[in-house]
Amino acid sequence: MDTIHASVLLDEVVQGLLLKDGGRYLDCTCGLGGHSEAILEGCGPTGRLLAIDRDPDAIQLARGRLAHFGDRAEIVEGNFSDVRTYAEATDMVPLDGVVADLGVSSLQLDDAKRGFSFMREGPLDMRMGPKVGATAAEMLEELDVKDLIRILRDFGEVNRPRQVAEAVMSARDEGRLNTTAELAEVIERAIGGRKTTPIHPATRAFQAIRIAVNRELEELEKLLEVLSELVAPGGRVAIISFHSLEDRLVKQAFGDPAPEPQPFKLPVEPERVLGPWEAVTKKPIVPSAKEVASNPRSRSAKLRVAIRRGPEGA
Ligand SMILES: C[S@@+](CC[C@H](N)C(=O)[O-])C[C@H]1O[C@@H](n2cnc3c(N)ncnc32)[C@H](O)[C@@H]1O
């Protein structure tokens, strides 16, 4: 395969899932199929995998890569928020294990015409599923300055979000915002040039706009809501996130619900309410220095693993 996407934390995901022979597995973010392939190799000759991705280019490449597993691999194009529909339709419930490796792939980042990269001149698109929803250009056309400030601040922790938002809005209104390079230049000028930050000044703003275009946090919230109903007791979930907002949602979902606030102090502690998941990783697993050196895009990855509790919280 010519297109390369180095799968992040591959061994750690496989170890975290404790694959078993004949198990049923789900890869929510198939991409180029690296995690899918490792799972299929590790779950014996009758183990099965359902892999989902919203990107038809990724699906096509993954189908080629996983073809030799025959009908043990089911690959569907769609959003992982619709996982219940896909898992039920392919007879995969209850699942023994799930992986989600969030964010974008190198395939998407490196292809200029997908519009994800400020390093490459391309249209302002940024959709992971290029047939669905508004492009970045269309979204920016609809936003007012307040919305854009919120997106830049909340999804990218961008420095000087107001200056950036105002500069982007005026470039848009003057018709100067048609390509990724134009957007990157506007942001760079508003933030004050490259010397002030170790990373390119447009990095965080591009991330923020991409998250908004693809409704990434809503997708993750919906996935986390439904997963506990699809995974068998004792089944495992491994989620790799790439920024703090995603990691916070995963950490919360894998934790126990906060105790009800008590109007006055009780003589005994209120009983602890257990959630559906028991976290295996109290702290997230991060890539080794060796992995980061060979794949710099892995540097912000955080992996959390949890086990589905049984009916008695076992
Ligand atoms: C980091 S890549 C996955 C790489 C893959 N694990 C591998 O080893 O090749 C993330 C993939 O998830 C897909 N994706 C992100 N959000 C999605 C969603 N809500 N529904 C379906 N696919 C999604 C992207 O299109 C992208 O291909």
mmCIF file of C-alpha atoms and ligand atoms in Angstrom:
data_model
loop_
_atom_site.group_PDB
_atom_site.id
_atom_site.type_symbol
_atom_site.label_atom_id
_atom_site.label_comp_id
_atom_site.label_asym_id
_atom_site.label_seq_id
_atom_site.Cartn_x
_atom_site.Cartn_y
_atom_site.Cartn_z
ATOM 1 C CA MET A 1 0.000 0.000 0.000
ATOM 2 C CA ASP A 2 1.478 3.393 -1.009
ATOM 3 C CA THR A 3 -0.536 5.491 1.428
ATOM 4 C CA ILE A 4 0.914 5.373 4.911
ATOM 5 C CA HIS A 5 -0.810 6.006 8.212
ATOM 6 C CA ALA A 6 1.214 4.709 11.131
ATOM 7 C CA SER A 7 -1.301 3.319 13.642
ATOM 8 C CA VAL A 8 -0.867 4.984 17.016
ATOM 9 C CA LEU A 9 -0.328 2.922 20.209
ATOM 10 C CA LEU A 10 -1.000 -0.281 18.256
ATOM 11 C CA ASP A 11 0.537 -2.781 20.738
ATOM 12 C CA GLU A 12 -1.012 -0.958 23.683
ATOM 13 C CA VAL A 13 -4.496 -1.159 22.109
ATOM 14 C CA VAL A 14 -4.122 -4.873 21.345
ATOM 15 C CA GLN A 15 -2.889 -5.578 24.884
ATOM 16 C CA GLY A 16 -5.641 -3.424 26.377
ATOM 17 C CA LEU A 17 -8.380 -5.317 24.523
ATOM 18 C CA LEU A 18 -7.174 -8.774 25.705
ATOM 19 C CA LEU A 19 -8.348 -10.276 22.415
ATOM 20 C CA LYS A 20 -9.973 -13.681 22.594
ATOM 21 C CA ASP A 21 -10.473 -16.363 19.988
ATOM 22 C CA GLY A 22 -13.851 -16.109 18.297
ATOM 23 C CA GLY A 23 -14.551 -12.652 19.768
ATOM 24 C CA ARG A 24 -16.628 -9.905 18.127
ATOM 25 C CA TYR A 25 -14.853 -6.590 17.784
ATOM 26 C CA LEU A 26 -15.641 -3.099 16.599
ATOM 27 C CA ASP A 27 -13.232 -0.524 15.165
ATOM 28 C CA CYS A 28 -15.125 2.789 15.217
ATOM 29 C CA THR A 29 -12.461 4.613 13.182
ATOM 30 C CA CYS A 30 -11.131 2.144 10.639
ATOM 31 C CA GLY A 31 -8.970 4.646 8.726
ATOM 32 C CA LEU A 32 -6.417 2.642 6.783
ATOM 33 C CA GLY A 33 -7.218 -0.425 8.847
ATOM 34 C CA GLY A 34 -4.099 -0.727 11.031
ATOM 35 C CA HIS A 35 -5.897 -1.367 14.320
ATOM 36 C CA SER A 36 -8.509 -3.469 12.502
ATOM 37 C CA GLU A 37 -5.822 -5.675 10.996
ATOM 38 C CA ALA A 38 -4.086 -6.234 14.341
ATOM 39 C CA ILE A 39 -7.417 -7.153 15.963
ATOM 40 C CA LEU A 40 -8.319 -9.604 13.203
ATOM 41 C CA GLU A 41 -4.881 -11.198 13.512
ATOM 42 C CA GLY A 42 -5.335 -11.577 17.264
ATOM 43 C CA CYS A 43 -8.863 -12.986 17.585
ATOM 44 C CA GLY A 44 -8.436 -16.395 15.996
ATOM 45 C CA PRO A 45 -9.864 -17.871 12.792
ATOM 46 C CA THR A 46 -13.505 -17.327 13.798
ATOM 47 C CA GLY A 47 -13.156 -13.876 15.387
ATOM 48 C CA ARG A 48 -15.028 -11.089 13.579
ATOM 49 C CA LEU A 49 -14.649 -7.363 13.227
ATOM 50 C CA LEU A 50 -16.967 -4.540 12.213
ATOM 51 C CA ALA A 51 -15.054 -1.449 11.068
ATOM 52 C CA ILE A 52 -16.669 1.956 10.497
ATOM 53 C CA ASP A 53 -15.322 5.112 8.873
ATOM 54 C CA ARG A 54 -17.018 8.173 7.449
ATOM 55 C CA ASP A 55 -14.311 8.623 4.800
ATOM 56 C CA PRO A 56 -14.930 6.694 1.558
ATOM 57 C CA ASP A 57 -11.246 6.964 0.515
ATOM 58 C CA ALA A 58 -10.172 5.322 3.786
ATOM 59 C CA ILE A 59 -12.861 2.649 3.402
ATOM 60 C CA GLN A 60 -11.613 1.763 -0.059
ATOM 61 C CA LEU A 61 -8.014 1.383 1.114
ATOM 62 C CA ALA A 62 -9.032 -0.561 4.225
ATOM 63 C CA ARG A 63 -11.156 -2.941 2.125
ATOM 64 C CA GLY A 64 -8.044 -3.768 0.079
ATOM 65 C CA ARG A 65 -5.880 -4.198 3.161
ATOM 66 C CA LEU A 66 -8.365 -6.417 5.009
ATOM 67 C CA ALA A 67 -9.635 -8.401 1.983
ATOM 68 C CA HIS A 68 -7.679 -11.526 2.941
ATOM 69 C CA PHE A 69 -9.747 -11.844 6.140
ATOM 70 C CA GLY A 70 -12.795 -12.562 3.952
ATOM 71 C CA ASP A 71 -16.166 -12.293 5.705
ATOM 72 C CA ARG A 72 -14.507 -12.007 9.118
ATOM 73 C CA ALA A 73 -14.218 -8.281 8.352
ATOM 74 C CA GLU A 74 -17.288 -6.134 7.733
ATOM 75 C CA ILE A 75 -16.411 -2.577 6.671
ATOM 76 C CA VAL A 76 -19.050 0.141 6.506
ATOM 77 C CA GLU A 77 -19.044 3.811 5.537
ATOM 78 C CA GLY A 78 -20.826 5.940 8.105
ATOM 79 C CA ASN A 79 -20.599 7.844 11.369
ATOM 80 C CA PHE A 80 -19.716 5.974 14.527
ATOM 81 C CA SER A 81 -22.577 7.731 16.334
ATOM 82 C CA ASP A 82 -24.798 5.318 14.342
ATOM 83 C CA VAL A 83 -22.920 2.325 15.706
ATOM 84 C CA ARG A 84 -26.001 0.621 17.132
ATOM 85 C CA THR A 85 -27.594 0.357 13.679
ATOM 86 C CA TYR A 86 -24.420 -1.048 12.089
ATOM 87 C CA ALA A 87 -23.624 -3.437 14.936
ATOM 88 C CA GLU A 88 -27.163 -4.846 15.040
ATOM 89 C CA ALA A 89 -27.400 -5.155 11.241
ATOM 90 C CA THR A 90 -24.156 -7.178 11.139
ATOM 91 C CA ASP A 91 -25.075 -9.365 14.134
ATOM 92 C CA MET A 92 -22.162 -8.146 16.242
ATOM 93 C CA VAL A 93 -23.981 -7.492 19.526
ATOM 94 C CA PRO A 94 -22.847 -8.146 22.214
ATOM 95 C CA LEU A 95 -19.338 -6.955 21.418
ATOM 96 C CA ASP A 96 -16.218 -8.263 23.158
ATOM 97 C CA GLY A 97 -14.094 -5.227 22.413
ATOM 98 C CA VAL A 98 -14.103 -1.798 20.819
ATOM 99 C CA VAL A 99 -11.393 0.558 19.633
ATOM 100 C CA ALA A 100 -11.749 4.204 18.624
ATOM 101 C CA ASP A 101 -8.709 6.117 17.376
ATOM 102 C CA LEU A 102 -10.157 9.609 17.112
ATOM 103 C CA GLY A 103 -9.280 12.513 14.873
ATOM 104 C CA VAL A 104 -7.954 12.604 11.333
ATOM 105 C CA SER A 105 -5.671 10.212 9.473
ATOM 106 C CA SER A 106 -2.471 11.007 7.591
ATOM 107 C CA LEU A 107 -4.388 10.130 4.442
ATOM 108 C CA GLN A 108 -6.732 13.057 5.136
ATOM 109 C CA LEU A 109 -4.067 15.475 6.412
ATOM 110 C CA ASP A 110 -1.657 14.877 3.556
ATOM 111 C CA ASP A 111 -4.175 15.208 0.747
ATOM 112 C CA ALA A 112 -4.218 18.932 -0.120
ATOM 113 C CA LYS A 113 -7.633 18.806 -1.763
ATOM 114 C CA ARG A 114 -9.288 17.642 1.474
ATOM 115 C CA GLY A 115 -8.425 21.042 2.954
ATOM 116 C CA PHE A 116 -7.167 19.923 6.404
ATOM 117 C CA SER A 117 -3.636 21.225 6.177
ATOM 118 C CA PHE A 118 -2.383 24.772 6.542
ATOM 119 C CA MET A 119 0.893 23.593 5.006
ATOM 120 C CA ARG A 120 -0.733 22.741 1.689
ATOM 121 C CA GLU A 121 -2.795 24.934 -0.591
ATOM 122 C CA GLY A 122 -6.264 23.440 -0.906
ATOM 123 C CA PRO A 123 -9.975 24.270 -0.786
ATOM 124 C CA LEU A 124 -11.435 25.122 2.638
ATOM 125 C CA ASP A 125 -13.223 21.814 3.045
ATOM 126 C CA MET A 126 -12.081 19.782 6.122
ATOM 127 C CA ARG A 127 -14.943 17.285 6.008
ATOM 128 C CA MET A 128 -13.891 13.762 6.975
ATOM 129 C CA GLY A 129 -16.817 12.441 4.972
ATOM 130 C CA PRO A 130 -16.492 14.548 1.836
ATOM 131 C CA LYS A 131 -20.089 13.966 0.723
ATOM 132 C CA VAL A 132 -21.833 15.034 3.919
ATOM 133 C CA GLY A 133 -22.497 18.354 5.661
ATOM 134 C CA ALA A 134 -21.105 21.853 5.252
ATOM 135 C CA THR A 135 -17.482 22.497 4.253
ATOM 136 C CA ALA A 136 -15.302 24.759 6.404
ATOM 137 C CA ALA A 137 -15.870 27.562 3.877
ATOM 138 C CA GLU A 138 -19.650 27.108 4.065
ATOM 139 C CA MET A 139 -19.571 26.980 7.860
ATOM 140 C CA LEU A 140 -17.434 30.142 8.084
ATOM 141 C CA GLU A 141 -19.873 31.851 5.720
ATOM 142 C CA GLU A 142 -22.706 31.258 8.222
ATOM 143 C CA LEU A 143 -20.899 32.088 11.484
ATOM 144 C CA ASP A 144 -20.865 35.394 13.291
ATOM 145 C CA VAL A 145 -17.844 36.611 15.173
ATOM 146 C CA LYS A 146 -19.158 35.391 18.557
ATOM 147 C CA ASP A 147 -19.654 31.830 17.301
ATOM 148 C CA LEU A 148 -16.191 31.789 15.801
ATOM 149 C CA ILE A 149 -14.586 33.074 19.013
ATOM 150 C CA ARG A 150 -16.320 30.270 20.927
ATOM 151 C CA ILE A 151 -15.132 27.634 18.439
ATOM 152 C CA LEU A 152 -11.542 28.911 18.481
ATOM 153 C CA ARG A 153 -11.464 29.151 22.274
ATOM 154 C CA ASP A 154 -13.324 25.970 23.176
ATOM 155 C CA PHE A 155 -12.063 23.585 20.497
ATOM 156 C CA GLY A 156 -8.548 24.936 19.983
ATOM 157 C CA GLU A 157 -7.588 27.015 23.032
ATOM 158 C CA VAL A 158 -6.402 29.519 20.413
ATOM 159 C CA ASN A 159 -4.435 32.525 21.643
ATOM 160 C CA ARG A 160 -6.203 35.834 21.054
ATOM 161 C CA PRO A 161 -9.412 34.230 19.747
ATOM 162 C CA ARG A 162 -11.149 37.601 19.274
ATOM 163 C CA GLN A 163 -8.378 39.023 17.064
ATOM 164 C CA VAL A 164 -8.258 35.827 15.025
ATOM 165 C CA ALA A 165 -12.048 35.645 14.644
ATOM 166 C CA GLU A 166 -12.316 39.292 13.606
ATOM 167 C CA ALA A 167 -9.482 38.916 11.069
ATOM 168 C CA VAL A 168 -11.075 35.766 9.616
ATOM 169 C CA MET A 169 -14.490 37.433 9.364
ATOM 170 C CA SER A 170 -13.104 40.490 7.548
ATOM 171 C CA ALA A 171 -11.093 38.320 5.155
ATOM 172 C CA ARG A 172 -14.286 36.377 4.472
ATOM 173 C CA ASP A 173 -16.342 39.534 3.898
ATOM 174 C CA GLU A 174 -13.700 40.854 1.485
ATOM 175 C CA GLY A 175 -13.667 37.556 -0.442
ATOM 176 C CA ARG A 176 -10.089 36.759 0.639
ATOM 177 C CA LEU A 177 -10.835 33.405 2.266
ATOM 178 C CA ASN A 178 -10.961 30.725 -0.367
ATOM 179 C CA THR A 179 -8.099 28.387 0.410
ATOM 180 C CA THR A 180 -6.299 26.781 3.357
ATOM 181 C CA ALA A 181 -3.209 28.888 2.651
ATOM 182 C CA GLU A 182 -5.257 32.103 2.747
ATOM 183 C CA LEU A 183 -6.869 31.108 6.048
ATOM 184 C CA ALA A 184 -3.461 30.166 7.530
ATOM 185 C CA GLU A 185 -2.004 33.508 6.477
ATOM 186 C CA VAL A 186 -4.882 35.499 7.990
ATOM 187 C CA ILE A 187 -4.519 33.601 11.282
ATOM 188 C CA GLU A 188 -0.754 33.944 11.330
ATOM 189 C CA ARG A 189 -0.999 37.686 10.840
ATOM 190 C CA ALA A 190 -3.695 38.069 13.520
ATOM 191 C CA ILE A 191 -1.729 36.079 16.099
ATOM 192 C CA GLY A 192 1.459 37.908 15.373
ATOM 193 C CA GLY A 193 3.737 35.671 13.382
ATOM 194 C CA ARG A 194 5.569 32.409 13.938
ATOM 195 C CA LYS A 195 8.210 33.580 16.376
ATOM 196 C CA THR A 196 5.819 33.737 19.319
ATOM 197 C CA THR A 197 4.877 30.028 19.385
ATOM 198 C CA PRO A 198 6.792 26.755 18.971
ATOM 199 C CA ILE A 199 4.046 25.361 16.708
ATOM 200 C CA HIS A 200 2.656 27.040 13.593
ATOM 201 C CA PRO A 201 0.174 29.674 14.790
ATOM 202 C CA ALA A 202 -2.570 28.246 12.587
ATOM 203 C CA THR A 203 -2.350 24.731 14.100
ATOM 204 C CA ARG A 204 -4.863 25.242 16.887
ATOM 205 C CA ALA A 205 -7.273 27.323 14.821
ATOM 206 C CA PHE A 206 -7.328 24.690 12.072
ATOM 207 C CA GLN A 207 -7.957 22.005 14.699
ATOM 208 C CA ALA A 208 -10.814 24.039 16.186
ATOM 209 C CA ILE A 209 -12.492 24.649 12.820
ATOM 210 C CA ARG A 210 -12.069 20.975 11.847
ATOM 211 C CA ILE A 211 -13.677 19.832 15.105
ATOM 212 C CA ALA A 212 -16.637 22.133 14.497
ATOM 213 C CA VAL A 213 -17.050 21.134 10.820
ATOM 214 C CA ASN A 214 -17.113 17.436 11.700
ATOM 215 C CA ARG A 215 -19.075 17.809 14.962
ATOM 216 C CA GLU A 216 -16.395 15.661 16.533
ATOM 217 C CA LEU A 217 -17.376 16.121 20.167
ATOM 218 C CA GLU A 218 -21.053 15.423 19.495
ATOM 219 C CA GLU A 219 -20.074 12.249 17.646
ATOM 220 C CA LEU A 220 -17.933 11.114 20.585
ATOM 221 C CA GLU A 221 -20.641 11.916 23.131
ATOM 222 C CA LYS A 222 -23.180 9.855 21.201
ATOM 223 C CA LEU A 223 -20.760 6.960 20.857
ATOM 224 C CA LEU A 224 -19.987 6.958 24.587
ATOM 225 C CA GLU A 225 -23.692 7.071 25.393
ATOM 226 C CA VAL A 226 -24.540 3.949 23.428
ATOM 227 C CA LEU A 227 -21.441 1.752 23.831
ATOM 228 C CA SER A 228 -22.287 0.327 27.238
ATOM 229 C CA GLU A 229 -25.484 -1.149 25.752
ATOM 230 C CA LEU A 230 -23.564 -2.945 23.011
ATOM 231 C CA VAL A 231 -20.576 -4.378 24.900
ATOM 232 C CA ALA A 232 -20.793 -7.683 26.809
ATOM 233 C CA PRO A 233 -19.951 -7.753 30.541
ATOM 234 C CA GLY A 234 -16.173 -8.198 30.735
ATOM 235 C CA GLY A 235 -15.785 -6.676 27.243
ATOM 236 C CA ARG A 236 -13.201 -3.954 26.788
ATOM 237 C CA VAL A 237 -13.084 -0.539 25.172
ATOM 238 C CA ALA A 238 -9.896 1.311 24.145
ATOM 239 C CA ILE A 239 -10.155 4.955 23.095
ATOM 240 C CA ILE A 240 -7.304 7.091 21.786
ATOM 241 C CA SER A 241 -7.912 10.830 21.914
ATOM 242 C CA PHE A 242 -5.771 13.674 20.646
ATOM 243 C CA HIS A 243 -6.888 16.698 22.620
ATOM 244 C CA SER A 244 -8.029 17.480 26.119
ATOM 245 C CA LEU A 245 -11.734 17.945 25.313
ATOM 246 C CA GLU A 246 -11.993 14.438 23.899
ATOM 247 C CA ASP A 247 -9.945 12.936 26.707
ATOM 248 C CA ARG A 248 -12.144 14.630 29.299
ATOM 249 C CA LEU A 249 -15.293 13.090 27.768
ATOM 250 C CA VAL A 250 -13.698 9.628 27.730
ATOM 251 C CA LYS A 251 -12.425 9.965 31.293
ATOM 252 C CA GLN A 252 -15.867 11.038 32.500
ATOM 253 C CA ALA A 253 -17.615 8.188 30.678
ATOM 254 C CA PHE A 254 -15.226 5.610 32.170
ATOM 255 C CA GLY A 255 -15.626 7.010 35.686
ATOM 256 C CA ASP A 256 -18.432 6.494 38.178
ATOM 257 C CA PRO A 257 -21.271 9.030 38.393
ATOM 258 C CA ALA A 258 -20.723 11.752 40.990
ATOM 259 C CA PRO A 259 -22.712 11.070 44.206
ATOM 260 C CA GLU A 260 -25.984 12.983 44.573
ATOM 261 C CA PRO A 261 -25.387 16.171 46.552
ATOM 262 C CA GLN A 262 -26.693 15.699 50.134
ATOM 263 C CA PRO A 263 -28.713 18.515 51.759
ATOM 264 C CA PHE A 264 -27.058 17.788 55.136
ATOM 265 C CA LYS A 265 -24.230 15.591 56.334
ATOM 266 C CA LEU A 266 -25.349 11.975 56.785
ATOM 267 C CA PRO A 267 -23.978 9.780 59.615
ATOM 268 C CA VAL A 268 -22.957 7.198 56.985
ATOM 269 C CA GLU A 269 -21.382 7.856 53.602
ATOM 270 C CA PRO A 270 -23.930 7.673 50.718
ATOM 271 C CA GLU A 271 -23.559 4.414 48.805
ATOM 272 C CA ARG A 272 -21.205 4.699 45.835
ATOM 273 C CA VAL A 273 -23.044 4.407 42.512
ATOM 274 C CA LEU A 274 -21.105 2.390 39.956
ATOM 275 C CA GLY A 275 -21.166 3.340 36.293
ATOM 276 C CA PRO A 276 -21.148 0.772 33.468
ATOM 277 C CA TRP A 277 -17.338 0.929 33.071
ATOM 278 C CA GLU A 278 -14.409 0.108 35.274
ATOM 279 C CA ALA A 279 -11.358 2.046 34.140
ATOM 280 C CA VAL A 280 -8.291 -0.134 33.564
ATOM 281 C CA THR A 281 -6.063 2.877 32.985
ATOM 282 C CA LYS A 282 -6.324 5.308 35.901
ATOM 283 C CA LYS A 283 -3.943 7.558 33.987
ATOM 284 C CA PRO A 284 -3.959 7.573 30.178
ATOM 285 C CA ILE A 285 -1.289 5.603 28.324
ATOM 286 C CA VAL A 286 0.850 7.820 26.075
ATOM 287 C CA PRO A 287 3.209 6.868 23.249
ATOM 288 C CA SER A 288 6.830 6.038 24.072
ATOM 289 C CA ALA A 289 9.603 8.449 23.104
ATOM 290 C CA LYS A 290 10.512 5.948 20.371
ATOM 291 C CA GLU A 291 7.003 6.047 18.884
ATOM 292 C CA VAL A 292 6.893 9.853 18.988
ATOM 293 C CA ALA A 293 10.302 10.022 17.282
ATOM 294 C CA SER A 294 9.175 7.735 14.468
ATOM 295 C CA ASN A 295 5.643 9.190 14.240
ATOM 296 C CA PRO A 296 5.512 12.803 15.502
ATOM 297 C CA ARG A 297 1.730 12.889 14.916
ATOM 298 C CA SER A 298 1.356 10.472 17.832
ATOM 299 C CA ARG A 299 2.745 12.989 20.319
ATOM 300 C CA SER A 300 -0.577 14.159 21.743
ATOM 301 C CA ALA A 301 -2.249 10.721 21.831
ATOM 302 C CA LYS A 302 -3.833 9.455 25.056
ATOM 303 C CA LEU A 303 -5.231 5.965 25.396
ATOM 304 C CA ARG A 304 -7.815 4.996 28.006
ATOM 305 C CA VAL A 305 -9.107 1.456 28.455
ATOM 306 C CA ALA A 306 -12.151 0.295 30.414
ATOM 307 C CA ILE A 307 -13.980 -2.979 31.119
ATOM 308 C CA ARG A 308 -17.764 -3.314 30.918
ATOM 309 C CA ARG A 309 -19.062 -4.139 34.367
ATOM 310 C CA GLY A 310 -21.515 -6.994 34.790
ATOM 311 C CA PRO A 311 -25.049 -6.575 36.161
ATOM 312 C CA GLU A 312 -23.807 -6.719 39.781
ATOM 313 C CA GLY A 313 -21.049 -4.250 39.090
ATOM 314 C CA ALA A 314 -18.576 -7.181 38.887
HETATM 315 C C1 LIG B 1 -6.723 8.464 13.258
HETATM 316 S S1 LIG B 1 -7.624 7.811 11.947
HETATM 317 C C2 LIG B 1 -7.728 6.092 12.277
HETATM 318 C C3 LIG B 1 -6.557 5.307 11.822
HETATM 319 C C4 LIG B 1 -6.694 3.817 12.021
HETATM 320 N N1 LIG B 1 -6.850 3.488 13.414
HETATM 321 C C5 LIG B 1 -5.521 3.076 11.427
HETATM 322 O O1 LIG B 1 -4.818 2.366 12.154
HETATM 323 O O2 LIG B 1 -5.310 3.184 10.207
HETATM 324 C C6 LIG B 1 -9.235 8.348 12.319
HETATM 325 C C7 LIG B 1 -10.277 7.931 11.315
HETATM 326 O O3 LIG B 1 -11.528 8.064 11.965
HETATM 327 C C8 LIG B 1 -12.468 8.544 11.052
HETATM 328 N N2 LIG B 1 -13.504 9.202 11.837
HETATM 329 C C9 LIG B 1 -13.362 10.259 12.676
HETATM 330 N N3 LIG B 1 -14.538 10.566 13.235
HETATM 331 C C10 LIG B 1 -15.431 9.667 12.774
HETATM 332 C C11 LIG B 1 -16.832 9.462 13.021
HETATM 333 N N4 LIG B 1 -17.512 10.247 13.840
HETATM 334 N N5 LIG B 1 -17.439 8.434 12.389
HETATM 335 C C12 LIG B 1 -16.747 7.624 11.540
HETATM 336 N N6 LIG B 1 -15.425 7.788 11.272
HETATM 337 C C13 LIG B 1 -14.783 8.790 11.885
HETATM 338 C C14 LIG B 1 -11.688 9.480 10.145
HETATM 339 O O4 LIG B 1 -12.339 9.605 8.892
HETATM 340 C C15 LIG B 1 -10.336 8.769 10.060
HETATM 341 O O5 LIG B 1 -10.262 7.963 8.924
#
